Each structure stands twice: as C-alpha cells, then as structure tokens.
Amino acid sequence: MSDSPTSSVTDQQLVRQVLAGNTAAFGQIVQRTEGLVTQLVFKMIRHPADRPDIAQEVYLKAFKNLAGFKFQAKLSTWVGQITYNTCLHYLEKKQLVLVDPAEPPPDDAAEEGRRSLPPLVAGSDYNPEAALFDNDLTAILGVAIEQLPPLYRTLISLYHQQELSYEEIAQITSLPDGTVKNYLFRARKLLKQQLLTRYQRQDL
C-alpha cells in the first residue's frame, strides 16, 4: 500500500499551507495530533460528556494561534501543550486537583540518580501462557492507572503509551525535566502500592 499524498508533507509545510488560506490542510494537522490530544483529554478529564467540547476547544485554539507557532518544538508538542493547558484550566474551573495537594513539592535533586524508568510490564520470552498473563496484567494496570490523580495518569500515558521523551513531556506540561521524572517515579510508586493493596501477590 502506498503512502497517502500528504504523508510526506512536513509540519512546517502544513502550517504554511493553512496560513496561506488552505484550511483543508488543518485536517492533516488534526490527524497527526489527535492521538496525543485524545490521550491527554481522556487522562485529565474524567467526565466523558466534557471531553468532546474540550478537544474541539483545543483545535479552535490551535487554529486561531497557528500563526504564533515558531517551529521551536514539534507541532504535536505544541498542540499537546495547548491541550494540557486547556484541560488544566477546566480542572481549575471545576476546582478539581491535578495531584494530591498534601504531597510535598518534588525535589528535583533527588532525581539525579534516576536516569530512566523501567517499563510498566517487564518483557519476557513470549509463549501463549505468558501472553495471556501479560494481557491480564495490562488490564489490571489499566484499571489501577485510572485511579491515580490526573497528573500522574497523564504522565504515565505520555511516557509509556505515547513514548514521549522527558523533554517533550516537560514542554507539554511546562514542568522541569527533573520534576517530570520525580512525578513519574511517584506515580509508579503509588501505582505499585495500589496494586499490592488490591490484589494478592500471587494473583499478579
């Protein structure tokens, strides 16, 4: 199957096409970013009825402010930043917390030794029984992740599912790299505690 005619068009070219009056090119921008936008909205906003309106607001803002995009980051990162800020504004308006306010602020210096995070589900030599186990564990993890505070859910999704770098996540959330790493560490620690509390070790 051959690539679509627009698959080789760069982000810069798409932006310039839209700014030149080709509004149809904005549809390609939507296609390239909707996965990230969906993940952010779904992880940060619990109320399903509000999600479509927020996603629509994100793309209205992106279209309106496209002339201000300076190509200093990926287009998807820029749209992700708009999405994050839009969701953050929603949470603040609803007086919902992004993360547990009782937690002390992150100590970025404590993250110096944490170079990377292991995968949520460790790899193995697959066989049918192992694959079934991994599927069950993935489902269990999915349920547990949804119980985390919005910021933790979001960071885990961006890092482990969208496979974004610390730098990209920092750009989207406007958090320092060290803070992103620290919150990810806390999220995984809390996730582990929840799993151990809810399930017997032999069930995992």
JSON list of C-alpha atoms in Angstrom, two decimals:
[
{"chain": "A", "resi": 1, "resn": "MET", "atom": "CA", "xyz": [0.00, 0.00, 0.00]},
{"chain": "A", "resi": 2, "resn": "SER", "atom": "CA", "xyz": [1.44, 3.37, -0.97]},
{"chain": "A", "resi": 3, "resn": "ASP", "atom": "CA", "xyz": [1.61, 6.31, 1.37]},
{"chain": "A", "resi": 4, "resn": "SER", "atom": "CA", "xyz": [-1.08, 8.96, 1.14]},
{"chain": "A", "resi": 5, "resn": "PRO", "atom": "CA", "xyz": [-0.16, 12.09, -0.84]},
{"chain": "A", "resi": 6, "resn": "THR", "atom": "CA", "xyz": [0.07, 14.13, 2.34]},
{"chain": "A", "resi": 7, "resn": "SER", "atom": "CA", "xyz": [2.16, 11.64, 4.32]},
{"chain": "A", "resi": 8, "resn": "SER", "atom": "CA", "xyz": [5.44, 13.22, 3.18]},
{"chain": "A", "resi": 9, "resn": "VAL", "atom": "CA", "xyz": [4.31, 16.79, 3.84]},
{"chain": "A", "resi": 10, "resn": "THR", "atom": "CA", "xyz": [6.25, 18.26, 6.76]},
{"chain": "A", "resi": 11, "resn": "ASP", "atom": "CA", "xyz": [4.65, 20.00, 9.72]},
{"chain": "A", "resi": 12, "resn": "GLN", "atom": "CA", "xyz": [6.16, 23.27, 8.54]},
{"chain": "A", "resi": 13, "resn": "GLN", "atom": "CA", "xyz": [4.62, 22.86, 5.10]},
{"chain": "A", "resi": 14, "resn": "LEU", "atom": "CA", "xyz": [1.21, 22.08, 6.59]},
{"chain": "A", "resi": 15, "resn": "VAL", "atom": "CA", "xyz": [1.35, 25.14, 8.83]},
{"chain": "A", "resi": 16, "resn": "ARG", "atom": "CA", "xyz": [2.32, 27.37, 5.92]},
{"chain": "A", "resi": 17, "resn": "GLN", "atom": "CA", "xyz": [-0.49, 25.91, 3.78]},
{"chain": "A", "resi": 18, "resn": "VAL", "atom": "CA", "xyz": [-3.06, 26.68, 6.47]},
{"chain": "A", "resi": 19, "resn": "LEU", "atom": "CA", "xyz": [-1.71, 30.19, 6.98]},
{"chain": "A", "resi": 20, "resn": "ALA", "atom": "CA", "xyz": [-1.84, 30.72, 3.21]},
{"chain": "A", "resi": 21, "resn": "GLY", "atom": "CA", "xyz": [-5.56, 30.02, 3.25]},
{"chain": "A", "resi": 22, "resn": "ASN", "atom": "CA", "xyz": [-5.70, 26.25, 2.69]},
{"chain": "A", "resi": 23, "resn": "THR", "atom": "CA", "xyz": [-7.89, 25.42, 5.65]},
{"chain": "A", "resi": 24, "resn": "ALA", "atom": "CA", "xyz": [-8.25, 21.82, 4.44]},
{"chain": "A", "resi": 25, "resn": "ALA", "atom": "CA", "xyz": [-4.60, 21.32, 5.41]},
{"chain": "A", "resi": 26, "resn": "PHE", "atom": "CA", "xyz": [-5.62, 21.83, 9.03]},
{"chain": "A", "resi": 27, "resn": "GLY", "atom": "CA", "xyz": [-7.40, 18.48, 8.82]},
{"chain": "A", "resi": 28, "resn": "GLN", "atom": "CA", "xyz": [-4.00, 16.87, 8.32]},
{"chain": "A", "resi": 29, "resn": "ILE", "atom": "CA", "xyz": [-2.74, 18.61, 11.45]},
{"chain": "A", "resi": 30, "resn": "VAL", "atom": "CA", "xyz": [-5.70, 17.17, 13.33]},
{"chain": "A", "resi": 31, "resn": "GLN", "atom": "CA", "xyz": [-4.95, 13.67, 12.02]},
{"chain": "A", "resi": 32, "resn": "ARG", "atom": "CA", "xyz": [-1.32, 13.94, 13.09]},
{"chain": "A", "resi": 33, "resn": "THR", "atom": "CA", "xyz": [-2.09, 15.11, 16.61]},
{"chain": "A", "resi": 34, "resn": "GLU", "atom": "CA", "xyz": [-5.46, 13.61, 17.54]},
{"chain": "A", "resi": 35, "resn": "GLY", "atom": "CA", "xyz": [-3.89, 10.57, 19.22]},
{"chain": "A", "resi": 36, "resn": "LEU", "atom": "CA", "xyz": [-1.95, 12.73, 21.64]},
{"chain": "A", "resi": 37, "resn": "VAL", "atom": "CA", "xyz": [-4.87, 15.10, 22.18]},
{"chain": "A", "resi": 38, "resn": "THR", "atom": "CA", "xyz": [-7.20, 12.18, 22.90]},
{"chain": "A", "resi": 39, "resn": "GLN", "atom": "CA", "xyz": [-4.80, 10.65, 25.42]},
{"chain": "A", "resi": 40, "resn": "LEU", "atom": "CA", "xyz": [-4.35, 13.93, 27.25]},
{"chain": "A", "resi": 41, "resn": "VAL", "atom": "CA", "xyz": [-8.06, 14.73, 27.38]},
{"chain": "A", "resi": 42, "resn": "PHE", "atom": "CA", "xyz": [-9.02, 11.21, 28.45]},
{"chain": "A", "resi": 43, "resn": "LYS", "atom": "CA", "xyz": [-6.40, 11.05, 31.20]},
{"chain": "A", "resi": 44, "resn": "MET", "atom": "CA", "xyz": [-7.02, 14.53, 32.60]},
{"chain": "A", "resi": 45, "resn": "ILE", "atom": "CA", "xyz": [-10.80, 14.78, 32.26]},
{"chain": "A", "resi": 46, "resn": "ARG", "atom": "CA", "xyz": [-12.93, 12.16, 33.97]},
{"chain": "A", "resi": 47, "resn": "HIS", "atom": "CA", "xyz": [-16.35, 13.37, 32.80]},
{"chain": "A", "resi": 48, "resn": "PRO", "atom": "CA", "xyz": [-16.94, 11.78, 29.36]},
{"chain": "A", "resi": 49, "resn": "ALA", "atom": "CA", "xyz": [-19.53, 14.37, 28.31]},
{"chain": "A", "resi": 50, "resn": "ASP", "atom": "CA", "xyz": [-16.98, 17.19, 28.64]},
{"chain": "A", "resi": 51, "resn": "ARG", "atom": "CA", "xyz": [-14.24, 15.57, 26.57]},
{"chain": "A", "resi": 52, "resn": "PRO", "atom": "CA", "xyz": [-15.53, 16.33, 23.03]},
{"chain": "A", "resi": 53, "resn": "ASP", "atom": "CA", "xyz": [-16.05, 20.01, 23.87]},
{"chain": "A", "resi": 54, "resn": "ILE", "atom": "CA", "xyz": [-12.55, 20.27, 25.31]},
{"chain": "A", "resi": 55, "resn": "ALA", "atom": "CA", "xyz": [-11.00, 18.57, 22.27]},
{"chain": "A", "resi": 56, "resn": "GLN", "atom": "CA", "xyz": [-12.90, 20.94, 19.99]},
{"chain": "A", "resi": 57, "resn": "GLU", "atom": "CA", "xyz": [-11.72, 23.91, 22.05]},
{"chain": "A", "resi": 58, "resn": "VAL", "atom": "CA", "xyz": [-8.13, 22.68, 21.71]},
{"chain": "A", "resi": 59, "resn": "TYR", "atom": "CA", "xyz": [-8.27, 22.67, 17.91]},
{"chain": "A", "resi": 60, "resn": "LEU", "atom": "CA", "xyz": [-10.06, 26.00, 17.78]},
{"chain": "A", "resi": 61, "resn": "LYS", "atom": "CA", "xyz": [-7.24, 27.48, 19.85]},
{"chain": "A", "resi": 62, "resn": "ALA", "atom": "CA", "xyz": [-4.62, 25.76, 17.69]},
{"chain": "A", "resi": 63, "resn": "PHE", "atom": "CA", "xyz": [-6.18, 27.11, 14.50]},
{"chain": "A", "resi": 64, "resn": "LYS", "atom": "CA", "xyz": [-6.54, 30.60, 15.91]},
{"chain": "A", "resi": 65, "resn": "ASN", "atom": "CA", "xyz": [-2.97, 30.73, 17.22]},
{"chain": "A", "resi": 66, "resn": "LEU", "atom": "CA", "xyz": [-1.23, 28.83, 14.42]},
{"chain": "A", "resi": 67, "resn": "ALA", "atom": "CA", "xyz": [0.49, 31.99, 13.19]},
{"chain": "A", "resi": 68, "resn": "GLY", "atom": "CA", "xyz": [2.25, 32.15, 16.56]},
{"chain": "A", "resi": 69, "resn": "PHE", "atom": "CA", "xyz": [3.81, 28.70, 16.17]},
{"chain": "A", "resi": 70, "resn": "LYS", "atom": "CA", "xyz": [7.55, 29.34, 15.79]},
{"chain": "A", "resi": 71, "resn": "PHE", "atom": "CA", "xyz": [8.71, 25.77, 14.99]},
{"chain": "A", "resi": 72, "resn": "GLN", "atom": "CA", "xyz": [10.78, 25.71, 18.19]},
{"chain": "A", "resi": 73, "resn": "ALA", "atom": "CA", "xyz": [9.23, 22.34, 19.03]},
{"chain": "A", "resi": 74, "resn": "LYS", "atom": "CA", "xyz": [7.33, 19.63, 17.22]},
{"chain": "A", "resi": 75, "resn": "LEU", "atom": "CA", "xyz": [3.88, 20.67, 16.06]},
{"chain": "A", "resi": 76, "resn": "SER", "atom": "CA", "xyz": [2.40, 17.77, 18.04]},
{"chain": "A", "resi": 77, "resn": "THR", "atom": "CA", "xyz": [4.19, 19.00, 21.17]},
{"chain": "A", "resi": 78, "resn": "TRP", "atom": "CA", "xyz": [2.78, 22.49, 20.65]},
{"chain": "A", "resi": 79, "resn": "VAL", "atom": "CA", "xyz": [-0.75, 21.14, 20.22]},
{"chain": "A", "resi": 80, "resn": "GLY", "atom": "CA", "xyz": [-0.16, 18.91, 23.25]},
{"chain": "A", "resi": 81, "resn": "GLN", "atom": "CA", "xyz": [0.77, 21.97, 25.28]},
{"chain": "A", "resi": 82, "resn": "ILE", "atom": "CA", "xyz": [-2.47, 23.68, 24.23]},
{"chain": "A", "resi": 83, "resn": "THR", "atom": "CA", "xyz": [-4.37, 20.53, 25.21]},
{"chain": "A", "resi": 84, "resn": "TYR", "atom": "CA", "xyz": [-2.70, 20.27, 28.60]},
{"chain": "A", "resi": 85, "resn": "ASN", "atom": "CA", "xyz": [-3.33, 23.93, 29.42]},
{"chain": "A", "resi": 86, "resn": "THR", "atom": "CA", "xyz": [-6.96, 23.69, 28.26]},
{"chain": "A", "resi": 87, "resn": "CYS", "atom": "CA", "xyz": [-7.53, 20.66, 30.47]},
{"chain": "A", "resi": 88, "resn": "LEU", "atom": "CA", "xyz": [-5.72, 22.35, 33.34]},
{"chain": "A", "resi": 89, "resn": "HIS", "atom": "CA", "xyz": [-8.00, 25.38, 33.02]},
{"chain": "A", "resi": 90, "resn": "TYR", "atom": "CA", "xyz": [-11.02, 23.04, 33.10]},
{"chain": "A", "resi": 91, "resn": "LEU", "atom": "CA", "xyz": [-9.78, 21.35, 36.28]},
{"chain": "A", "resi": 92, "resn": "GLU", "atom": "CA", "xyz": [-9.12, 24.70, 37.95]},
{"chain": "A", "resi": 93, "resn": "LYS", "atom": "CA", "xyz": [-12.55, 25.99, 36.93]},
{"chain": "A", "resi": 94, "resn": "LYS", "atom": "CA", "xyz": [-14.16, 22.86, 38.41]},
{"chain": "A", "resi": 95, "resn": "GLN", "atom": "CA", "xyz": [-11.90, 23.16, 41.47]},
{"chain": "A", "resi": 96, "resn": "LEU", "atom": "CA", "xyz": [-10.52, 19.69, 40.83]},
{"chain": "A", "resi": 97, "resn": "VAL", "atom": "CA", "xyz": [-6.99, 18.80, 41.92]},
{"chain": "A", "resi": 98, "resn": "LEU", "atom": "CA", "xyz": [-4.31, 17.82, 39.44]},
{"chain": "A", "resi": 99, "resn": "VAL", "atom": "CA", "xyz": [-2.28, 15.98, 42.06]},
{"chain": "A", "resi": 100, "resn": "ASP", "atom": "CA", "xyz": [-2.70, 15.33, 45.79]},
{"chain": "A", "resi": 101, "resn": "PRO", "atom": "CA", "xyz": [-2.19, 18.76, 47.45]},
{"chain": "A", "resi": 102, "resn": "ALA", "atom": "CA", "xyz": [-0.93, 17.00, 50.60]},
{"chain": "A", "resi": 103, "resn": "GLU", "atom": "CA", "xyz": [2.17, 15.81, 48.75]},
{"chain": "A", "resi": 104, "resn": "PRO", "atom": "CA", "xyz": [5.36, 17.82, 49.25]},
{"chain": "A", "resi": 105, "resn": "PRO", "atom": "CA", "xyz": [6.69, 19.53, 46.11]},
{"chain": "A", "resi": 106, "resn": "PRO", "atom": "CA", "xyz": [9.14, 17.46, 44.08]},
{"chain": "A", "resi": 107, "resn": "ASP", "atom": "CA", "xyz": [12.81, 17.62, 44.95]},
{"chain": "A", "resi": 108, "resn": "ASP", "atom": "CA", "xyz": [14.44, 17.59, 41.53]},
{"chain": "A", "resi": 109, "resn": "ALA", "atom": "CA", "xyz": [17.85, 16.99, 43.06]},
{"chain": "A", "resi": 110, "resn": "ALA", "atom": "CA", "xyz": [16.60, 13.65, 44.34]},
{"chain": "A", "resi": 111, "resn": "GLU", "atom": "CA", "xyz": [16.17, 12.56, 40.75]},
{"chain": "A", "resi": 112, "resn": "GLU", "atom": "CA", "xyz": [19.84, 12.83, 39.83]},
{"chain": "A", "resi": 113, "resn": "GLY", "atom": "CA", "xyz": [20.34, 9.08, 40.11]},
{"chain": "A", "resi": 114, "resn": "ARG", "atom": "CA", "xyz": [17.17, 8.14, 38.26]},
{"chain": "A", "resi": 115, "resn": "ARG", "atom": "CA", "xyz": [18.29, 8.05, 34.64]},
{"chain": "A", "resi": 116, "resn": "SER", "atom": "CA", "xyz": [15.34, 6.12, 33.26]},
{"chain": "A", "resi": 117, "resn": "LEU", "atom": "CA", "xyz": [12.21, 4.28, 34.31]},
{"chain": "A", "resi": 118, "resn": "PRO", "atom": "CA", "xyz": [11.65, 0.57, 33.65]},
{"chain": "A", "resi": 119, "resn": "PRO", "atom": "CA", "xyz": [8.63, -0.48, 31.57]},
{"chain": "A", "resi": 120, "resn": "LEU", "atom": "CA", "xyz": [5.32, -0.94, 33.37]},
{"chain": "A", "resi": 121, "resn": "VAL", "atom": "CA", "xyz": [5.22, -4.58, 32.25]},
{"chain": "A", "resi": 122, "resn": "ALA", "atom": "CA", "xyz": [8.55, -6.36, 32.02]},
{"chain": "A", "resi": 123, "resn": "GLY", "atom": "CA", "xyz": [9.36, -8.14, 28.79]},
{"chain": "A", "resi": 124, "resn": "SER", "atom": "CA", "xyz": [9.84, -11.89, 28.58]},
{"chain": "A", "resi": 125, "resn": "ASP", "atom": "CA", "xyz": [10.22, -14.72, 26.10]},
{"chain": "A", "resi": 126, "resn": "TYR", "atom": "CA", "xyz": [6.63, -14.95, 24.97]},
{"chain": "A", "resi": 127, "resn": "ASN", "atom": "CA", "xyz": [4.53, -18.07, 24.80]},
{"chain": "A", "resi": 128, "resn": "PRO", "atom": "CA", "xyz": [0.71, -18.35, 24.84]},
{"chain": "A", "resi": 129, "resn": "GLU", "atom": "CA", "xyz": [0.53, -18.63, 28.63]},
{"chain": "A", "resi": 130, "resn": "ALA", "atom": "CA", "xyz": [2.90, -15.71, 29.12]},
{"chain": "A", "resi": 131, "resn": "ALA", "atom": "CA", "xyz": [0.95, -13.63, 26.61]},
{"chain": "A", "resi": 132, "resn": "LEU", "atom": "CA", "xyz": [-2.30, -14.34, 28.47]},
{"chain": "A", "resi": 133, "resn": "PHE", "atom": "CA", "xyz": [-0.63, -13.35, 31.72]},
{"chain": "A", "resi": 134, "resn": "ASP", "atom": "CA", "xyz": [0.62, -10.12, 30.18]},
{"chain": "A", "resi": 135, "resn": "ASN", "atom": "CA", "xyz": [-2.83, -9.29, 28.81]},
{"chain": "A", "resi": 136, "resn": "ASP", "atom": "CA", "xyz": [-4.38, -9.83, 32.24]},
{"chain": "A", "resi": 137, "resn": "LEU", "atom": "CA", "xyz": [-1.69, -7.75, 33.89]},
{"chain": "A", "resi": 138, "resn": "THR", "atom": "CA", "xyz": [-2.14, -4.97, 31.34]},
{"chain": "A", "resi": 139, "resn": "ALA", "atom": "CA", "xyz": [-5.87, -4.89, 32.09]},
{"chain": "A", "resi": 140, "resn": "ILE", "atom": "CA", "xyz": [-5.18, -4.75, 35.83]},
{"chain": "A", "resi": 141, "resn": "LEU", "atom": "CA", "xyz": [-2.68, -1.94, 35.31]},
{"chain": "A", "resi": 142, "resn": "GLY", "atom": "CA", "xyz": [-5.19, -0.04, 33.18]},
{"chain": "A", "resi": 143, "resn": "VAL", "atom": "CA", "xyz": [-7.78, -0.10, 35.95]},
{"chain": "A", "resi": 144, "resn": "ALA", "atom": "CA", "xyz": [-5.23, 0.92, 38.59]},
{"chain": "A", "resi": 145, "resn": "ILE", "atom": "CA", "xyz": [-3.85, 3.77, 36.46]},
{"chain": "A", "resi": 146, "resn": "GLU", "atom": "CA", "xyz": [-7.33, 5.27, 36.18]},
{"chain": "A", "resi": 147, "resn": "GLN", "atom": "CA", "xyz": [-7.43, 5.58, 39.98]},
{"chain": "A", "resi": 148, "resn": "LEU", "atom": "CA", "xyz": [-4.35, 7.83, 40.03]},
{"chain": "A", "resi": 149, "resn": "PRO", "atom": "CA", "xyz": [-4.58, 11.66, 40.20]},
{"chain": "A", "resi": 150, "resn": "PRO", "atom": "CA", "xyz": [-4.95, 13.33, 36.77]},
{"chain": "A", "resi": 151, "resn": "LEU", "atom": "CA", "xyz": [-1.33, 14.47, 36.54]},
{"chain": "A", "resi": 152, "resn": "TYR", "atom": "CA", "xyz": [0.02, 11.00, 37.32]},
{"chain": "A", "resi": 153, "resn": "ARG", "atom": "CA", "xyz": [-2.33, 9.36, 34.81]},
{"chain": "A", "resi": 154, "resn": "THR", "atom": "CA", "xyz": [-1.26, 11.88, 32.21]},
{"chain": "A", "resi": 155, "resn": "LEU", "atom": "CA", "xyz": [2.48, 11.49, 32.75]},
{"chain": "A", "resi": 156, "resn": "ILE", "atom": "CA", "xyz": [2.29, 7.70, 32.66]},
{"chain": "A", "resi": 157, "resn": "SER", "atom": "CA", "xyz": [0.29, 7.88, 29.44]},
{"chain": "A", "resi": 158, "resn": "LEU", "atom": "CA", "xyz": [2.70, 10.32, 27.78]},
{"chain": "A", "resi": 159, "resn": "TYR", "atom": "CA", "xyz": [5.81, 8.39, 28.81]},
{"chain": "A", "resi": 160, "resn": "HIS", "atom": "CA", "xyz": [4.72, 4.77, 28.49]},
{"chain": "A", "resi": 161, "resn": "GLN", "atom": "CA", "xyz": [1.95, 4.89, 25.87]},
{"chain": "A", "resi": 162, "resn": "GLN", "atom": "CA", "xyz": [2.82, 7.88, 23.69]},
{"chain": "A", "resi": 163, "resn": "GLU", "atom": "CA", "xyz": [6.53, 7.14, 24.28]},
{"chain": "A", "resi": 164, "resn": "LEU", "atom": "CA", "xyz": [7.45, 10.79, 24.59]},
{"chain": "A", "resi": 165, "resn": "SER", "atom": "CA", "xyz": [10.80, 11.88, 25.99]},
{"chain": "A", "resi": 166, "resn": "TYR", "atom": "CA", "xyz": [11.19, 13.71, 29.29]},
{"chain": "A", "resi": 167, "resn": "GLU", "atom": "CA", "xyz": [11.98, 16.85, 27.30]},
{"chain": "A", "resi": 168, "resn": "GLU", "atom": "CA", "xyz": [8.79, 16.57, 25.21]},
{"chain": "A", "resi": 169, "resn": "ILE", "atom": "CA", "xyz": [6.68, 15.93, 28.31]},
{"chain": "A", "resi": 170, "resn": "ALA", "atom": "CA", "xyz": [8.31, 18.91, 30.02]},
{"chain": "A", "resi": 171, "resn": "GLN", "atom": "CA", "xyz": [7.45, 21.10, 27.04]},
{"chain": "A", "resi": 172, "resn": "ILE", "atom": "CA", "xyz": [3.83, 19.96, 27.06]},
{"chain": "A", "resi": 173, "resn": "THR", "atom": "CA", "xyz": [3.33, 20.37, 30.82]},
{"chain": "A", "resi": 174, "resn": "SER", "atom": "CA", "xyz": [5.71, 23.32, 31.38]},
{"chain": "A", "resi": 175, "resn": "LEU", "atom": "CA", "xyz": [7.34, 21.29, 34.17]},
{"chain": "A", "resi": 176, "resn": "PRO", "atom": "CA", "xyz": [11.13, 20.98, 34.55]},
{"chain": "A", "resi": 177, "resn": "ASP", "atom": "CA", "xyz": [12.62, 17.68, 33.35]},
{"chain": "A", "resi": 178, "resn": "GLY", "atom": "CA", "xyz": [13.56, 16.72, 36.89]},
{"chain": "A", "resi": 179, "resn": "THR", "atom": "CA", "xyz": [10.03, 17.36, 38.11]},
{"chain": "A", "resi": 180, "resn": "VAL", "atom": "CA", "xyz": [8.62, 15.19, 35.34]},
{"chain": "A", "resi": 181, "resn": "LYS", "atom": "CA", "xyz": [10.95, 12.34, 36.37]},
{"chain": "A", "resi": 182, "resn": "ASN", "atom": "CA", "xyz": [10.07, 12.83, 40.04]},
{"chain": "A", "resi": 183, "resn": "TYR", "atom": "CA", "xyz": [6.32, 12.78, 39.42]},
{"chain": "A", "resi": 184, "resn": "LEU", "atom": "CA", "xyz": [6.69, 9.71, 37.20]},
{"chain": "A", "resi": 185, "resn": "PHE", "atom": "CA", "xyz": [8.59, 7.97, 39.99]},
{"chain": "A", "resi": 186, "resn": "ARG", "atom": "CA", "xyz": [5.87, 8.90, 42.48]},
{"chain": "A", "resi": 187, "resn": "ALA", "atom": "CA", "xyz": [3.16, 7.76, 40.09]},
{"chain": "A", "resi": 188, "resn": "ARG", "atom": "CA", "xyz": [4.76, 4.34, 39.65]},
{"chain": "A", "resi": 189, "resn": "LYS", "atom": "CA", "xyz": [5.29, 4.02, 43.41]},
{"chain": "A", "resi": 190, "resn": "LEU", "atom": "CA", "xyz": [1.65, 4.87, 44.12]},
{"chain": "A", "resi": 191, "resn": "LEU", "atom": "CA", "xyz": [0.54, 2.50, 41.35]},
{"chain": "A", "resi": 192, "resn": "LYS", "atom": "CA", "xyz": [2.54, -0.32, 42.91]},
{"chain": "A", "resi": 193, "resn": "GLN", "atom": "CA", "xyz": [1.05, 0.37, 46.34]},
{"chain": "A", "resi": 194, "resn": "GLN", "atom": "CA", "xyz": [-2.47, 0.32, 44.92]},
{"chain": "A", "resi": 195, "resn": "LEU", "atom": "CA", "xyz": [-1.85, -2.96, 43.11]},
{"chain": "A", "resi": 196, "resn": "LEU", "atom": "CA", "xyz": [-0.38, -4.63, 46.20]},
{"chain": "A", "resi": 197, "resn": "THR", "atom": "CA", "xyz": [-3.27, -3.39, 48.31]},
{"chain": "A", "resi": 198, "resn": "ARG", "atom": "CA", "xyz": [-5.98, -4.54, 45.90]},
{"chain": "A", "resi": 199, "resn": "TYR", "atom": "CA", "xyz": [-4.52, -7.87, 44.77]},
{"chain": "A", "resi": 200, "resn": "GLN", "atom": "CA", "xyz": [-2.65, -10.69, 46.42]},
{"chain": "A", "resi": 201, "resn": "ARG", "atom": "CA", "xyz": [0.92, -11.02, 45.13]},
{"chain": "A", "resi": 202, "resn": "GLN", "atom": "CA", "xyz": [0.17, -14.46, 43.73]},
{"chain": "A", "resi": 203, "resn": "ASP", "atom": "CA", "xyz": [-2.67, -13.00, 41.64]},
{"chain": "A", "resi": 204, "resn": "LEU", "atom": "CA", "xyz": [-0.38, -10.59, 39.75]}
]
